[in-house]
Structure formats: structure tokens, C-alpha cells
XYZ file of N, CA and C in Angstrom:
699
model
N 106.747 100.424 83.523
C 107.955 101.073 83.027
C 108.458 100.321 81.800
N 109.287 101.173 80.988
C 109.536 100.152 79.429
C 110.657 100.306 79.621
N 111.598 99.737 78.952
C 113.267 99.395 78.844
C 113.889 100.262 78.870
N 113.214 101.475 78.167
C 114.377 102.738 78.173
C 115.574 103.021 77.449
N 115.600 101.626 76.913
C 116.877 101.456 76.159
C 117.430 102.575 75.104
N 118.448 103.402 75.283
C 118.708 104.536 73.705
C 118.426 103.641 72.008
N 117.753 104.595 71.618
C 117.626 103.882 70.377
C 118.313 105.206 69.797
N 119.431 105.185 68.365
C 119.420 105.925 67.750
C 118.688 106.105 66.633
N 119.237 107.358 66.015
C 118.076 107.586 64.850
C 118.080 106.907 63.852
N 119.098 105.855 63.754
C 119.981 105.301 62.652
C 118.718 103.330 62.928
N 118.517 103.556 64.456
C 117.861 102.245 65.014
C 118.654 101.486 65.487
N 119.868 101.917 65.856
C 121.027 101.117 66.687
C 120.569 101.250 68.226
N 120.309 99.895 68.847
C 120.084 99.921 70.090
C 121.292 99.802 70.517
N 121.744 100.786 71.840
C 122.670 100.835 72.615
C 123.015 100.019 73.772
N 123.071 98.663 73.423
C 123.265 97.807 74.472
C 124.161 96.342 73.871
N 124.350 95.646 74.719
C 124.610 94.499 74.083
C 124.835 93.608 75.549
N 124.689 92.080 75.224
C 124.586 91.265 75.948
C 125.296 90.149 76.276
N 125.691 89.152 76.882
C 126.257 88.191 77.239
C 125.350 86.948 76.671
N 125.593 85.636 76.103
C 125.167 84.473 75.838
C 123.534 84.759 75.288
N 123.118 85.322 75.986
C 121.481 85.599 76.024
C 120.808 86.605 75.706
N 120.097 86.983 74.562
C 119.208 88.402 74.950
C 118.376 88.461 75.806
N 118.061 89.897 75.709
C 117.422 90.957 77.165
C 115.707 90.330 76.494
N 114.715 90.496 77.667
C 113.272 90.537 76.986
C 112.867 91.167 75.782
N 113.497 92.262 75.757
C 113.118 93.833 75.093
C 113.407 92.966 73.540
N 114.242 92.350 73.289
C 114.819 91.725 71.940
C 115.741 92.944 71.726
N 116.000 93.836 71.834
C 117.317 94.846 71.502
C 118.474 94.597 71.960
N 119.095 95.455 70.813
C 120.776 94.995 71.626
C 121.661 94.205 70.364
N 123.039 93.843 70.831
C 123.710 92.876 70.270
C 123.966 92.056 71.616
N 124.183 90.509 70.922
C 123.614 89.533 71.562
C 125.274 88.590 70.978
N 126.143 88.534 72.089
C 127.245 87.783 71.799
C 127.106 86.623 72.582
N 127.968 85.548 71.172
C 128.143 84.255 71.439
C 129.159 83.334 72.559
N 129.621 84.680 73.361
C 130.267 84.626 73.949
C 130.593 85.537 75.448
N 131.529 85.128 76.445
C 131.053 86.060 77.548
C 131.991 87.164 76.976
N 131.738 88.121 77.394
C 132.011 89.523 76.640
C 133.279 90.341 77.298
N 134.557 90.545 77.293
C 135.513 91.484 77.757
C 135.367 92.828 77.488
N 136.254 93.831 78.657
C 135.533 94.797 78.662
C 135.318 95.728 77.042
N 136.064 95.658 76.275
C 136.470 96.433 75.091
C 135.079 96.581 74.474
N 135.036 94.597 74.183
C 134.281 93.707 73.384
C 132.731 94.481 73.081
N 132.528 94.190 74.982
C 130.800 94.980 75.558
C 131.022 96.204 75.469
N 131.771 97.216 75.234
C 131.748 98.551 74.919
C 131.566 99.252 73.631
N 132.244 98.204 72.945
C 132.103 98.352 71.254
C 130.593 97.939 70.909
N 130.224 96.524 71.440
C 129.187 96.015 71.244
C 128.203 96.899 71.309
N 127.914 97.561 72.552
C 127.074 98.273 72.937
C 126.773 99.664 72.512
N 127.484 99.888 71.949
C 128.162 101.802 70.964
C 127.866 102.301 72.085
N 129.002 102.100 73.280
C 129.021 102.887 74.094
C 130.343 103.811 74.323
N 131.245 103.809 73.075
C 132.553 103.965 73.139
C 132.200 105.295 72.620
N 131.522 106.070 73.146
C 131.215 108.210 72.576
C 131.557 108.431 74.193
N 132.000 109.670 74.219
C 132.497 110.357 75.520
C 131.507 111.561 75.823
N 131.815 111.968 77.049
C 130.756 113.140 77.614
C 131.682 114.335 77.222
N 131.365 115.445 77.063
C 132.050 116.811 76.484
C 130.892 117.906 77.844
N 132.127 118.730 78.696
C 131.587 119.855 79.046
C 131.569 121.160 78.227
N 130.607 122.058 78.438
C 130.673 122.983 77.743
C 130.220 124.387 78.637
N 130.456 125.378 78.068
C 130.080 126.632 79.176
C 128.346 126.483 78.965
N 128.015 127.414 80.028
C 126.455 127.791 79.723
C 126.420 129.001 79.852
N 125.471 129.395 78.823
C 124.868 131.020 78.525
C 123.481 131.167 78.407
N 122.720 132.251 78.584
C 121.379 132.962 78.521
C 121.418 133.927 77.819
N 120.270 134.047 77.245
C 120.052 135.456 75.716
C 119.507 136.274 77.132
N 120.131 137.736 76.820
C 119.361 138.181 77.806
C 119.851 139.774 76.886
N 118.004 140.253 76.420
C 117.864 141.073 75.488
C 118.402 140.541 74.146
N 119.362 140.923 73.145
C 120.006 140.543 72.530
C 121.047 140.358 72.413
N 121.643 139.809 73.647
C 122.950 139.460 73.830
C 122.600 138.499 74.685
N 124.310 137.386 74.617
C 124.125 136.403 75.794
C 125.153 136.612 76.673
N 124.678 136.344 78.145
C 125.906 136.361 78.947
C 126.046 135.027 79.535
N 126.855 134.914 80.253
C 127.640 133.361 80.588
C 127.090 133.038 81.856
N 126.401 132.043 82.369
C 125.598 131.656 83.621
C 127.169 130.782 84.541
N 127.253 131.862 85.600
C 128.562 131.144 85.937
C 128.508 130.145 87.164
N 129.363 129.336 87.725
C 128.959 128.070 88.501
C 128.078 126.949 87.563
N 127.953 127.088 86.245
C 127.242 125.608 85.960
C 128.130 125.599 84.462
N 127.678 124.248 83.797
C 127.836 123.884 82.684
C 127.147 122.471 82.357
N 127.039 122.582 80.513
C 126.477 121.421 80.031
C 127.438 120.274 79.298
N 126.434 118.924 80.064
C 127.380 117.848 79.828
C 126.804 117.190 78.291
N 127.576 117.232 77.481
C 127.358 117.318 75.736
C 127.596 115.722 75.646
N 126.897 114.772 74.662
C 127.157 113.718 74.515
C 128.087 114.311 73.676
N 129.187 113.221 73.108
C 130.648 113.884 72.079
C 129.509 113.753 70.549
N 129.247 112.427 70.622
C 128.895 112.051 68.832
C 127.744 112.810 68.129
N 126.848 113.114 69.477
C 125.682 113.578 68.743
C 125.584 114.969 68.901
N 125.801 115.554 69.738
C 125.810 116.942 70.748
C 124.600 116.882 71.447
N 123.796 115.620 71.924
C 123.183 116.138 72.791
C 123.560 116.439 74.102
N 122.543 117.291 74.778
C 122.426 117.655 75.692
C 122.159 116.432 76.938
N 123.057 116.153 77.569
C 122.367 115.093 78.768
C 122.032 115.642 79.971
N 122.221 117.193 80.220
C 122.312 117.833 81.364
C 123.304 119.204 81.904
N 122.290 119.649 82.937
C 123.228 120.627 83.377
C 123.909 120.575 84.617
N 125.097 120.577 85.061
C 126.121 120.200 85.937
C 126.785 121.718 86.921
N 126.534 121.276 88.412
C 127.565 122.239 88.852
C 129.312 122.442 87.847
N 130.041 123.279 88.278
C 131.629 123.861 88.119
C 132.149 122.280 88.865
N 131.794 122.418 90.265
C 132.704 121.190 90.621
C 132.284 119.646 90.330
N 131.012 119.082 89.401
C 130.614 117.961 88.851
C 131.982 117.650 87.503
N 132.576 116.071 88.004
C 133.702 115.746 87.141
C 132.713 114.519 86.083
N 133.465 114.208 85.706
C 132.926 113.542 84.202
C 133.789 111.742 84.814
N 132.778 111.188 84.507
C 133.692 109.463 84.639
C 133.069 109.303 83.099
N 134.027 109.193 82.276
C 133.377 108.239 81.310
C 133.264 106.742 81.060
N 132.638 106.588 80.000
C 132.222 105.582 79.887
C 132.875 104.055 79.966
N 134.450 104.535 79.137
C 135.950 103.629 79.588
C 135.908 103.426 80.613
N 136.046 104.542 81.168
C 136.970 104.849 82.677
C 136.104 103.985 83.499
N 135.142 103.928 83.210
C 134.172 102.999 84.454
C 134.182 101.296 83.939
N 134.524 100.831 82.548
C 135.257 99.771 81.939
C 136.087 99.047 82.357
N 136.907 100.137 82.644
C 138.194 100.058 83.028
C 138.717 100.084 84.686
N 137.716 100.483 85.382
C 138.155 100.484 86.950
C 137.394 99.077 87.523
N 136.796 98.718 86.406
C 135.894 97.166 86.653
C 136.582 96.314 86.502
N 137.691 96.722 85.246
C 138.458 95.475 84.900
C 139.603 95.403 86.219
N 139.900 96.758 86.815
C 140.989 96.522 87.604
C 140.666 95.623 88.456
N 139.607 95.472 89.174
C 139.078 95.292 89.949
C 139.176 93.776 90.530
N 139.724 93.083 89.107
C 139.827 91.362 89.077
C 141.218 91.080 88.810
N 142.009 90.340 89.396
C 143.051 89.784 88.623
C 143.387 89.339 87.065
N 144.723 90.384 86.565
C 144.564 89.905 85.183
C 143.440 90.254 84.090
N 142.920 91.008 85.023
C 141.584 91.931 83.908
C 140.916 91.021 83.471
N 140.082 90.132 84.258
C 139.242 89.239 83.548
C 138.238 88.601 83.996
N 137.389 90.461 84.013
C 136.070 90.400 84.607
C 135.531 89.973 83.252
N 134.141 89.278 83.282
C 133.539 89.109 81.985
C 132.029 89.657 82.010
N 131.815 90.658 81.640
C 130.840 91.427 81.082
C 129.387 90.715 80.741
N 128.537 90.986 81.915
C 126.822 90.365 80.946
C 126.116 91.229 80.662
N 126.263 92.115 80.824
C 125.447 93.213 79.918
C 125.950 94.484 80.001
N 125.861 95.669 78.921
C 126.091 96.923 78.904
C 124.863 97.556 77.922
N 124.607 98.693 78.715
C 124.024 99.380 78.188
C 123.167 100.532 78.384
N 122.554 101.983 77.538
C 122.840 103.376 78.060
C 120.954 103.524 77.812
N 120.877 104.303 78.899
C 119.411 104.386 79.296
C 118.852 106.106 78.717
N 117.729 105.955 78.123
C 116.864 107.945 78.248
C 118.083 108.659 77.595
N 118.639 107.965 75.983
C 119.744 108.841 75.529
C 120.655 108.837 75.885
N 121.302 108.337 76.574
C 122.820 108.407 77.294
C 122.555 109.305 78.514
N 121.625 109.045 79.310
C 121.844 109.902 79.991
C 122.302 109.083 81.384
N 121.896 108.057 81.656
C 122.547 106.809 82.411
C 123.153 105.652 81.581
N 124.279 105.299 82.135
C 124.914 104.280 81.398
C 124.833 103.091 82.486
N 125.108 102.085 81.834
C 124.975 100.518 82.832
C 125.984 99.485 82.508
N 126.700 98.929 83.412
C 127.635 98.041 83.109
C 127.181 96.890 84.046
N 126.857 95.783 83.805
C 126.651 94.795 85.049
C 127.997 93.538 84.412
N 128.384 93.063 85.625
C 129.747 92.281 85.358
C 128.809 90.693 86.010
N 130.196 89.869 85.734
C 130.012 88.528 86.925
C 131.348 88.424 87.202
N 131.033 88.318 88.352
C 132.728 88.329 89.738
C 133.074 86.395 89.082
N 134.132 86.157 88.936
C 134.597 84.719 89.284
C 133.663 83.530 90.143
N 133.272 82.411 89.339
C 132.783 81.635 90.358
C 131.522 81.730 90.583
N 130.696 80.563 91.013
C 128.922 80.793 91.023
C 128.982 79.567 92.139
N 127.814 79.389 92.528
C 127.437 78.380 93.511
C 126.069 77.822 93.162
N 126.016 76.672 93.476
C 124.897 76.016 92.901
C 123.768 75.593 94.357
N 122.451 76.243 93.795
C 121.692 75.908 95.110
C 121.229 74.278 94.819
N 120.701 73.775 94.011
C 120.816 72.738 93.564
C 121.733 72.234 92.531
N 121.533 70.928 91.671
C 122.635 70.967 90.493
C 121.233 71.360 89.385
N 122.150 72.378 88.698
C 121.378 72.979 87.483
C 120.660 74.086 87.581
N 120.938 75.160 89.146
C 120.186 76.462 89.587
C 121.322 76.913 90.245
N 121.884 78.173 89.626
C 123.433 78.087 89.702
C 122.833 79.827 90.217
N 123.790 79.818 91.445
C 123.279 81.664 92.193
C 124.964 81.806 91.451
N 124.818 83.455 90.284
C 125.361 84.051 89.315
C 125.865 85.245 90.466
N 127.249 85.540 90.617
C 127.628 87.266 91.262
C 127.825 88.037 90.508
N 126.798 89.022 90.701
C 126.578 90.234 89.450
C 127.643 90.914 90.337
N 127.891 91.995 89.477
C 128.242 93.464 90.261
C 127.516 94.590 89.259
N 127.443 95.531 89.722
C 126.385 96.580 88.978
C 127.179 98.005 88.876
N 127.413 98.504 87.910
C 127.404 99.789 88.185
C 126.996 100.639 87.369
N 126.890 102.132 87.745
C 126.164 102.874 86.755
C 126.772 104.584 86.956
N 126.327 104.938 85.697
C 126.678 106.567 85.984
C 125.849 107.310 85.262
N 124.997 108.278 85.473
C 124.384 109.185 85.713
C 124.856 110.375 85.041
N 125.404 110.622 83.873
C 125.785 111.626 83.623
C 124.917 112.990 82.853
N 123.504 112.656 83.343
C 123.194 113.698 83.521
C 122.830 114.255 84.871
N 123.925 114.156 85.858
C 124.100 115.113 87.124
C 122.249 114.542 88.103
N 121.815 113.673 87.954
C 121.089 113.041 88.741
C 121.291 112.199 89.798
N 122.532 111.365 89.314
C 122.605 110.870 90.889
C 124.213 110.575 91.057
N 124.494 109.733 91.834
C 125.885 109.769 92.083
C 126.422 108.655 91.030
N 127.946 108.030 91.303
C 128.009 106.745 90.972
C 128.179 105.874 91.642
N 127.067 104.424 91.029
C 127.165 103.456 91.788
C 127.421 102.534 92.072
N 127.368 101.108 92.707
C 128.269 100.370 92.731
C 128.045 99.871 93.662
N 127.538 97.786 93.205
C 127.411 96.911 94.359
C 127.009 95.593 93.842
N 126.930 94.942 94.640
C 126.872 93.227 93.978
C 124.801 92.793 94.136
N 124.417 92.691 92.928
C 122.914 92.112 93.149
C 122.627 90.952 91.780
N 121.563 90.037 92.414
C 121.519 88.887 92.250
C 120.444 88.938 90.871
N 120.065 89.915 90.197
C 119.133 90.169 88.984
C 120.476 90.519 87.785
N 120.099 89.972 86.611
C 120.572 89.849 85.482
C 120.164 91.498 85.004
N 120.702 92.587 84.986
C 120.061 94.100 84.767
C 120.538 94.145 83.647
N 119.175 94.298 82.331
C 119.149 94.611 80.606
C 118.372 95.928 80.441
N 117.952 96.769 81.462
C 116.861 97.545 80.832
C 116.633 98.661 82.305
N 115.962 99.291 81.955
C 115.566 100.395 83.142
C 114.752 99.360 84.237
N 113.585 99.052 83.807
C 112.770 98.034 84.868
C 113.709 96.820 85.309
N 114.572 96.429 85.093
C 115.410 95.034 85.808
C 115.946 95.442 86.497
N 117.111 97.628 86.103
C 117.575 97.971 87.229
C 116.604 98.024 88.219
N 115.595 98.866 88.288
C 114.381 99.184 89.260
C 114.779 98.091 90.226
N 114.466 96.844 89.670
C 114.219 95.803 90.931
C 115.784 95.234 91.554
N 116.525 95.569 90.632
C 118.226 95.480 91.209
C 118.408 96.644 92.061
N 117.803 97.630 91.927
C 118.090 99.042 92.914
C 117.090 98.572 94.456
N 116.176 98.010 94.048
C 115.564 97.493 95.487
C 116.021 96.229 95.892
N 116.897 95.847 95.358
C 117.948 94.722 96.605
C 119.092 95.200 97.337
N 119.059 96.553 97.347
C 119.938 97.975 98.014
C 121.475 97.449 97.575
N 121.621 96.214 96.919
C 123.098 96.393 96.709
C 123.826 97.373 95.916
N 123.293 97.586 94.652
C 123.746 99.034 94.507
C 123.654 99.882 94.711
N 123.405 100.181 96.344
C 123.636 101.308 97.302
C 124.898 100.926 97.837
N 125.518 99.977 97.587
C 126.796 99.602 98.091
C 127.765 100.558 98.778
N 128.150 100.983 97.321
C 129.271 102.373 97.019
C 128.682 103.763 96.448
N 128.526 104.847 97.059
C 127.715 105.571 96.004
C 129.278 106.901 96.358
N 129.245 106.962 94.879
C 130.105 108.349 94.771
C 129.877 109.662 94.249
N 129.910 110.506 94.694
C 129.834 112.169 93.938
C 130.143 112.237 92.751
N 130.113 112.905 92.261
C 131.023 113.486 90.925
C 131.768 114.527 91.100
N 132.886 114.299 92.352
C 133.366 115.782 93.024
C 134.677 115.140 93.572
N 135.338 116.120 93.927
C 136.937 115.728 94.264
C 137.817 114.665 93.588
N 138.076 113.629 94.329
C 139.404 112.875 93.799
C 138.631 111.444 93.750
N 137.488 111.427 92.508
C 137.101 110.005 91.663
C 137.868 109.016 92.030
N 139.035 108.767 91.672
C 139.460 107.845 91.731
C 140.377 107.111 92.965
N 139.767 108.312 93.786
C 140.626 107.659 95.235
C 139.250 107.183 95.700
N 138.138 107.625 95.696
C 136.936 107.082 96.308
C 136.769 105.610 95.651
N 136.900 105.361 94.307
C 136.860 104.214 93.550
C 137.435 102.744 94.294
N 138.187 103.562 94.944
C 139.411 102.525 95.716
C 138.842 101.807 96.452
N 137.634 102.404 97.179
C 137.011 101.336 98.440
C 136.118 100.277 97.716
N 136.124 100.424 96.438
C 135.019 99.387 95.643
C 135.772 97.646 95.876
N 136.580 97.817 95.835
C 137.777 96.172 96.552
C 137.068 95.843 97.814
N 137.064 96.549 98.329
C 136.185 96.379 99.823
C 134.646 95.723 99.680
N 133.993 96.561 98.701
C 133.186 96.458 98.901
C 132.908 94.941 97.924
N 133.678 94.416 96.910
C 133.934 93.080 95.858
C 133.843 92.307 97.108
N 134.279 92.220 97.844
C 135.113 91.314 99.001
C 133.552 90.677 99.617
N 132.985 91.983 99.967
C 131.731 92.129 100.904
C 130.837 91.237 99.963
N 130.614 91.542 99.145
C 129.560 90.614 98.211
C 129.782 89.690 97.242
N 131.387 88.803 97.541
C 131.228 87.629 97.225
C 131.089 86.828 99.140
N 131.452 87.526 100.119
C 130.753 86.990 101.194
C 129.236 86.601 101.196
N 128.976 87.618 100.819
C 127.352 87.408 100.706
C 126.446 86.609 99.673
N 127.174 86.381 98.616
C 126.622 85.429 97.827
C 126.649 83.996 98.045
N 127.710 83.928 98.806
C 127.916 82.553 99.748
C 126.408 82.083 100.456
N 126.971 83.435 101.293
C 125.809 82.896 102.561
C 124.411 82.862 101.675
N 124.079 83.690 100.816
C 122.626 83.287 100.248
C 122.532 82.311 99.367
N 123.672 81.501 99.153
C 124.119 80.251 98.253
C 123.852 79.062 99.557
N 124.012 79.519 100.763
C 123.871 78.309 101.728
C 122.971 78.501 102.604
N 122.051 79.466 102.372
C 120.931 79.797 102.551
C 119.855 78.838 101.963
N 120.368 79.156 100.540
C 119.439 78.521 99.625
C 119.492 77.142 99.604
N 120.841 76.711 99.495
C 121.210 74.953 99.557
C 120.247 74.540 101.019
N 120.047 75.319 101.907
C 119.233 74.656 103.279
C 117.966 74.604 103.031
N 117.218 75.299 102.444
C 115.875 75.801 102.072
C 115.493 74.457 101.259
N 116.476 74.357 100.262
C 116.242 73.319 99.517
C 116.253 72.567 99.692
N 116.313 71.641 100.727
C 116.884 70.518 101.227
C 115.530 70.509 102.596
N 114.800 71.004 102.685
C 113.843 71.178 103.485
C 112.966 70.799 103.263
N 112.190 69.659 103.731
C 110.746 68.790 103.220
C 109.674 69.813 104.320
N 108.740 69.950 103.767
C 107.596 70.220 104.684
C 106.209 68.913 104.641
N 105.970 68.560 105.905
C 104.952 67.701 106.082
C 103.524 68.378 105.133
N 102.723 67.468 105.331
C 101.690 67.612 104.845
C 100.995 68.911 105.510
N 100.923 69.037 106.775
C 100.108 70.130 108.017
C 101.169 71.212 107.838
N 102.231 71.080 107.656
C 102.979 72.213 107.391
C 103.154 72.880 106.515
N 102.782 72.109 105.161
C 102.237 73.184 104.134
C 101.086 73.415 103.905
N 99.910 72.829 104.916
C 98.673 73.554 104.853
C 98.971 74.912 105.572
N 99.770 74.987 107.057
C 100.154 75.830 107.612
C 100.525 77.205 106.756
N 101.533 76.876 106.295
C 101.936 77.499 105.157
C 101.140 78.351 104.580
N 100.290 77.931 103.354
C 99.503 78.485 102.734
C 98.587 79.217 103.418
């Protein structure tokens, strides 16, 4: 699988990063940890989704295909998809912005953003407050992940995993540590009351980064004899 990363036509990669670049070398690459604005600008992820009706030529006329519509990128007019009547729109802020609530004082700090296959998935990965060190100088990082789908493929999601996600293949292997199966939401009814249980779920996976922080501190601290790592192997 390759990065996936949106390239525009212009050659602006749609991403940007925290301290470090991604493998891919794309992106903007700040000298600093990134607030939410900062990584949104960075990333030219600050264009909005636009619904629009849908129609069919049928003979020489068109009539209006009712129960659906298309979700329009704003800047470019593409097409990212076609959407039930009751599919709502989170944009790209709005999911910025329910991240930042999410911390005291709004001051989550951003390690990567960035929009996958055209805008058709977007990616925000954060770090929660605080790290734990399994040794000194191997420091376990609390991501949180989320993403949206706005071309009507999957829900939105939302959960704490332990991979640095820059690209389609890093999510892949962040989607198989099931934490961002955490929270998964529709694109239907009242968004932002479902959003609400995401506190719950912050809570849940700085528990858990613990325990795999003192997981790891035990592991490490574990000599194996000579017969026991022949065993081993």
C-alpha cells in the first residue's frame, strides 16, 4: 500500500507534521508541536465539504434522484461521494475543534494531520498530556486518532493507539490495534451528543497506556538465562 497522501495539482501535499517528517518525505514539517489551527493551516486542510442535490439525464432531460446527494469538496468541486438525505457533514474544524475540547484549556498538541485518496478521508492524530518511559530514553507516546470519511464509507472514528499515523499504511496498522474502533459514529442524528462519550473513552486509554507502560517497564527488567533463551528461540 503507498501513502495515499492528496497531492494537489499545484504539488501541495496535504498533510503536515509534528517535530519529524512522515517516511513518504511529504507534508509540512513543523519545528514545533503543532496547535489545532497551526496543523490545519499547515496541512491545507482548512476547505469544507459542500452538499449538493443529485440528478440523472434521463432522455434529454434531468430529473432529481431523491433520498441521496453529493458531498462536493468546497475549493475544488470535487466529488468525494454520494451520501444518503440523512448523512450529516463533520467538517474538518469541527473535528479540530471537538479534539481541542477534549483537554483542558485547549491544549491538545497535534502530531500529525492529514487528508487521504483526495479528501476523501481526513486524519487528525493528537498526543493526550504526559508519556511514560519504559526505559530512560524509550518513552510510550498517547496518541489519540481520529478520522472522517467523508466520502460516506465509514463512520467517525475515534480511539487511543500507540503508532505515530502519517499515511494510509501507518493507519492500516493503527486500525489493527482496534483502538480506533474505540468510538465509532454515524453520520446521522445528533453528532454532537454522540461526540460526548469520546471523554469516556480519553479516560479509558490513558488507563491503558499505563498499564502497557508497566507492562513494558516489567518485560524490561526481565533477564532470561542462557536455556531460556535457547527455549525461546
Amino acid at each position: 500500500m503507498s501513502h495515499e497522501i492528496t497531492i494537489r495539482a499545484d504539488g501541495f501535499a496535504e498533510a503536515a507534521f509534528s517535530m519529524e517528517p512522515a517516511w513518504h518525505g511529504l507534508g509540512t514539517v513543523m519545528d514545533h508541536p503543532m496547535k489545532s489551527r497551526a496543523a490545519l493551516i499547515a496541512a491545507g486542510l482548512d476547505w469544507g465539504v459542500d452538499q449538493e442535490e443529485l440528478f440523472r439525464q434521463n432522455v434529454d432531460e434531468y430529473e432529481k434522484v431523491d433520498g441521496y446527494k453529493l458531498n462536493i469538496r468546497s475549493d475544488n468541486k470535487l466529488i468525494l461521494g454520494m451520501v444518503t438525505d440523512s448523512y450529516k457533514v463533520v467538517q474538518n474544524i469541527e473535528a479540530f475543534e471537538f479534539l481541542d475540547d477534549l483537554v483542558e484549556n485547549h491544549e491538545m498538541l497535534y502530531e500529525s494531520a492529514f487528508s487521504l485518496y483526495g479528501g476523501r478521508k481526513v486524519c487528525v492524530l493528537a498526543r493526550m498530556p504526559g508519556y511514560k518511559e519504559v526505559v530512560p530514553g524509550d518513552a510510550l507516546l498517547p496518541y489519540i486518532l481520529m478520522s472522517l470519511s467523508h466520502d460516506g464509507s465509514e463512520s467517525i472514528r475515534f480511539g487511543g493507539v500507540a503508532t505515530r499515523v502519517v499515511c494510509a499504511n501507518t493507519y492500516a496498522i493503527a486500525d489493527r490495534e482496534q483502538g480506533v474502533n474505540n468510538l465509532t459514529i454515524r453520520h446521522s442524528g445528533d453528532i454532537k451528543e454522540k461526540l460526548s462519550r469520546a471523554r469516556n473513552i480519553l479516560g479509558l486509554a490513558s488507563r491503558q497506556f499505563a498499564q502497557y507502560a508497566e507492562i513494558g517497564q516489567a518485560l524490561a527488567q526481565r533477564r532470561l538465562a542462557r536455556e531460556e533463551w535457547k527455549e525461546y528461540l
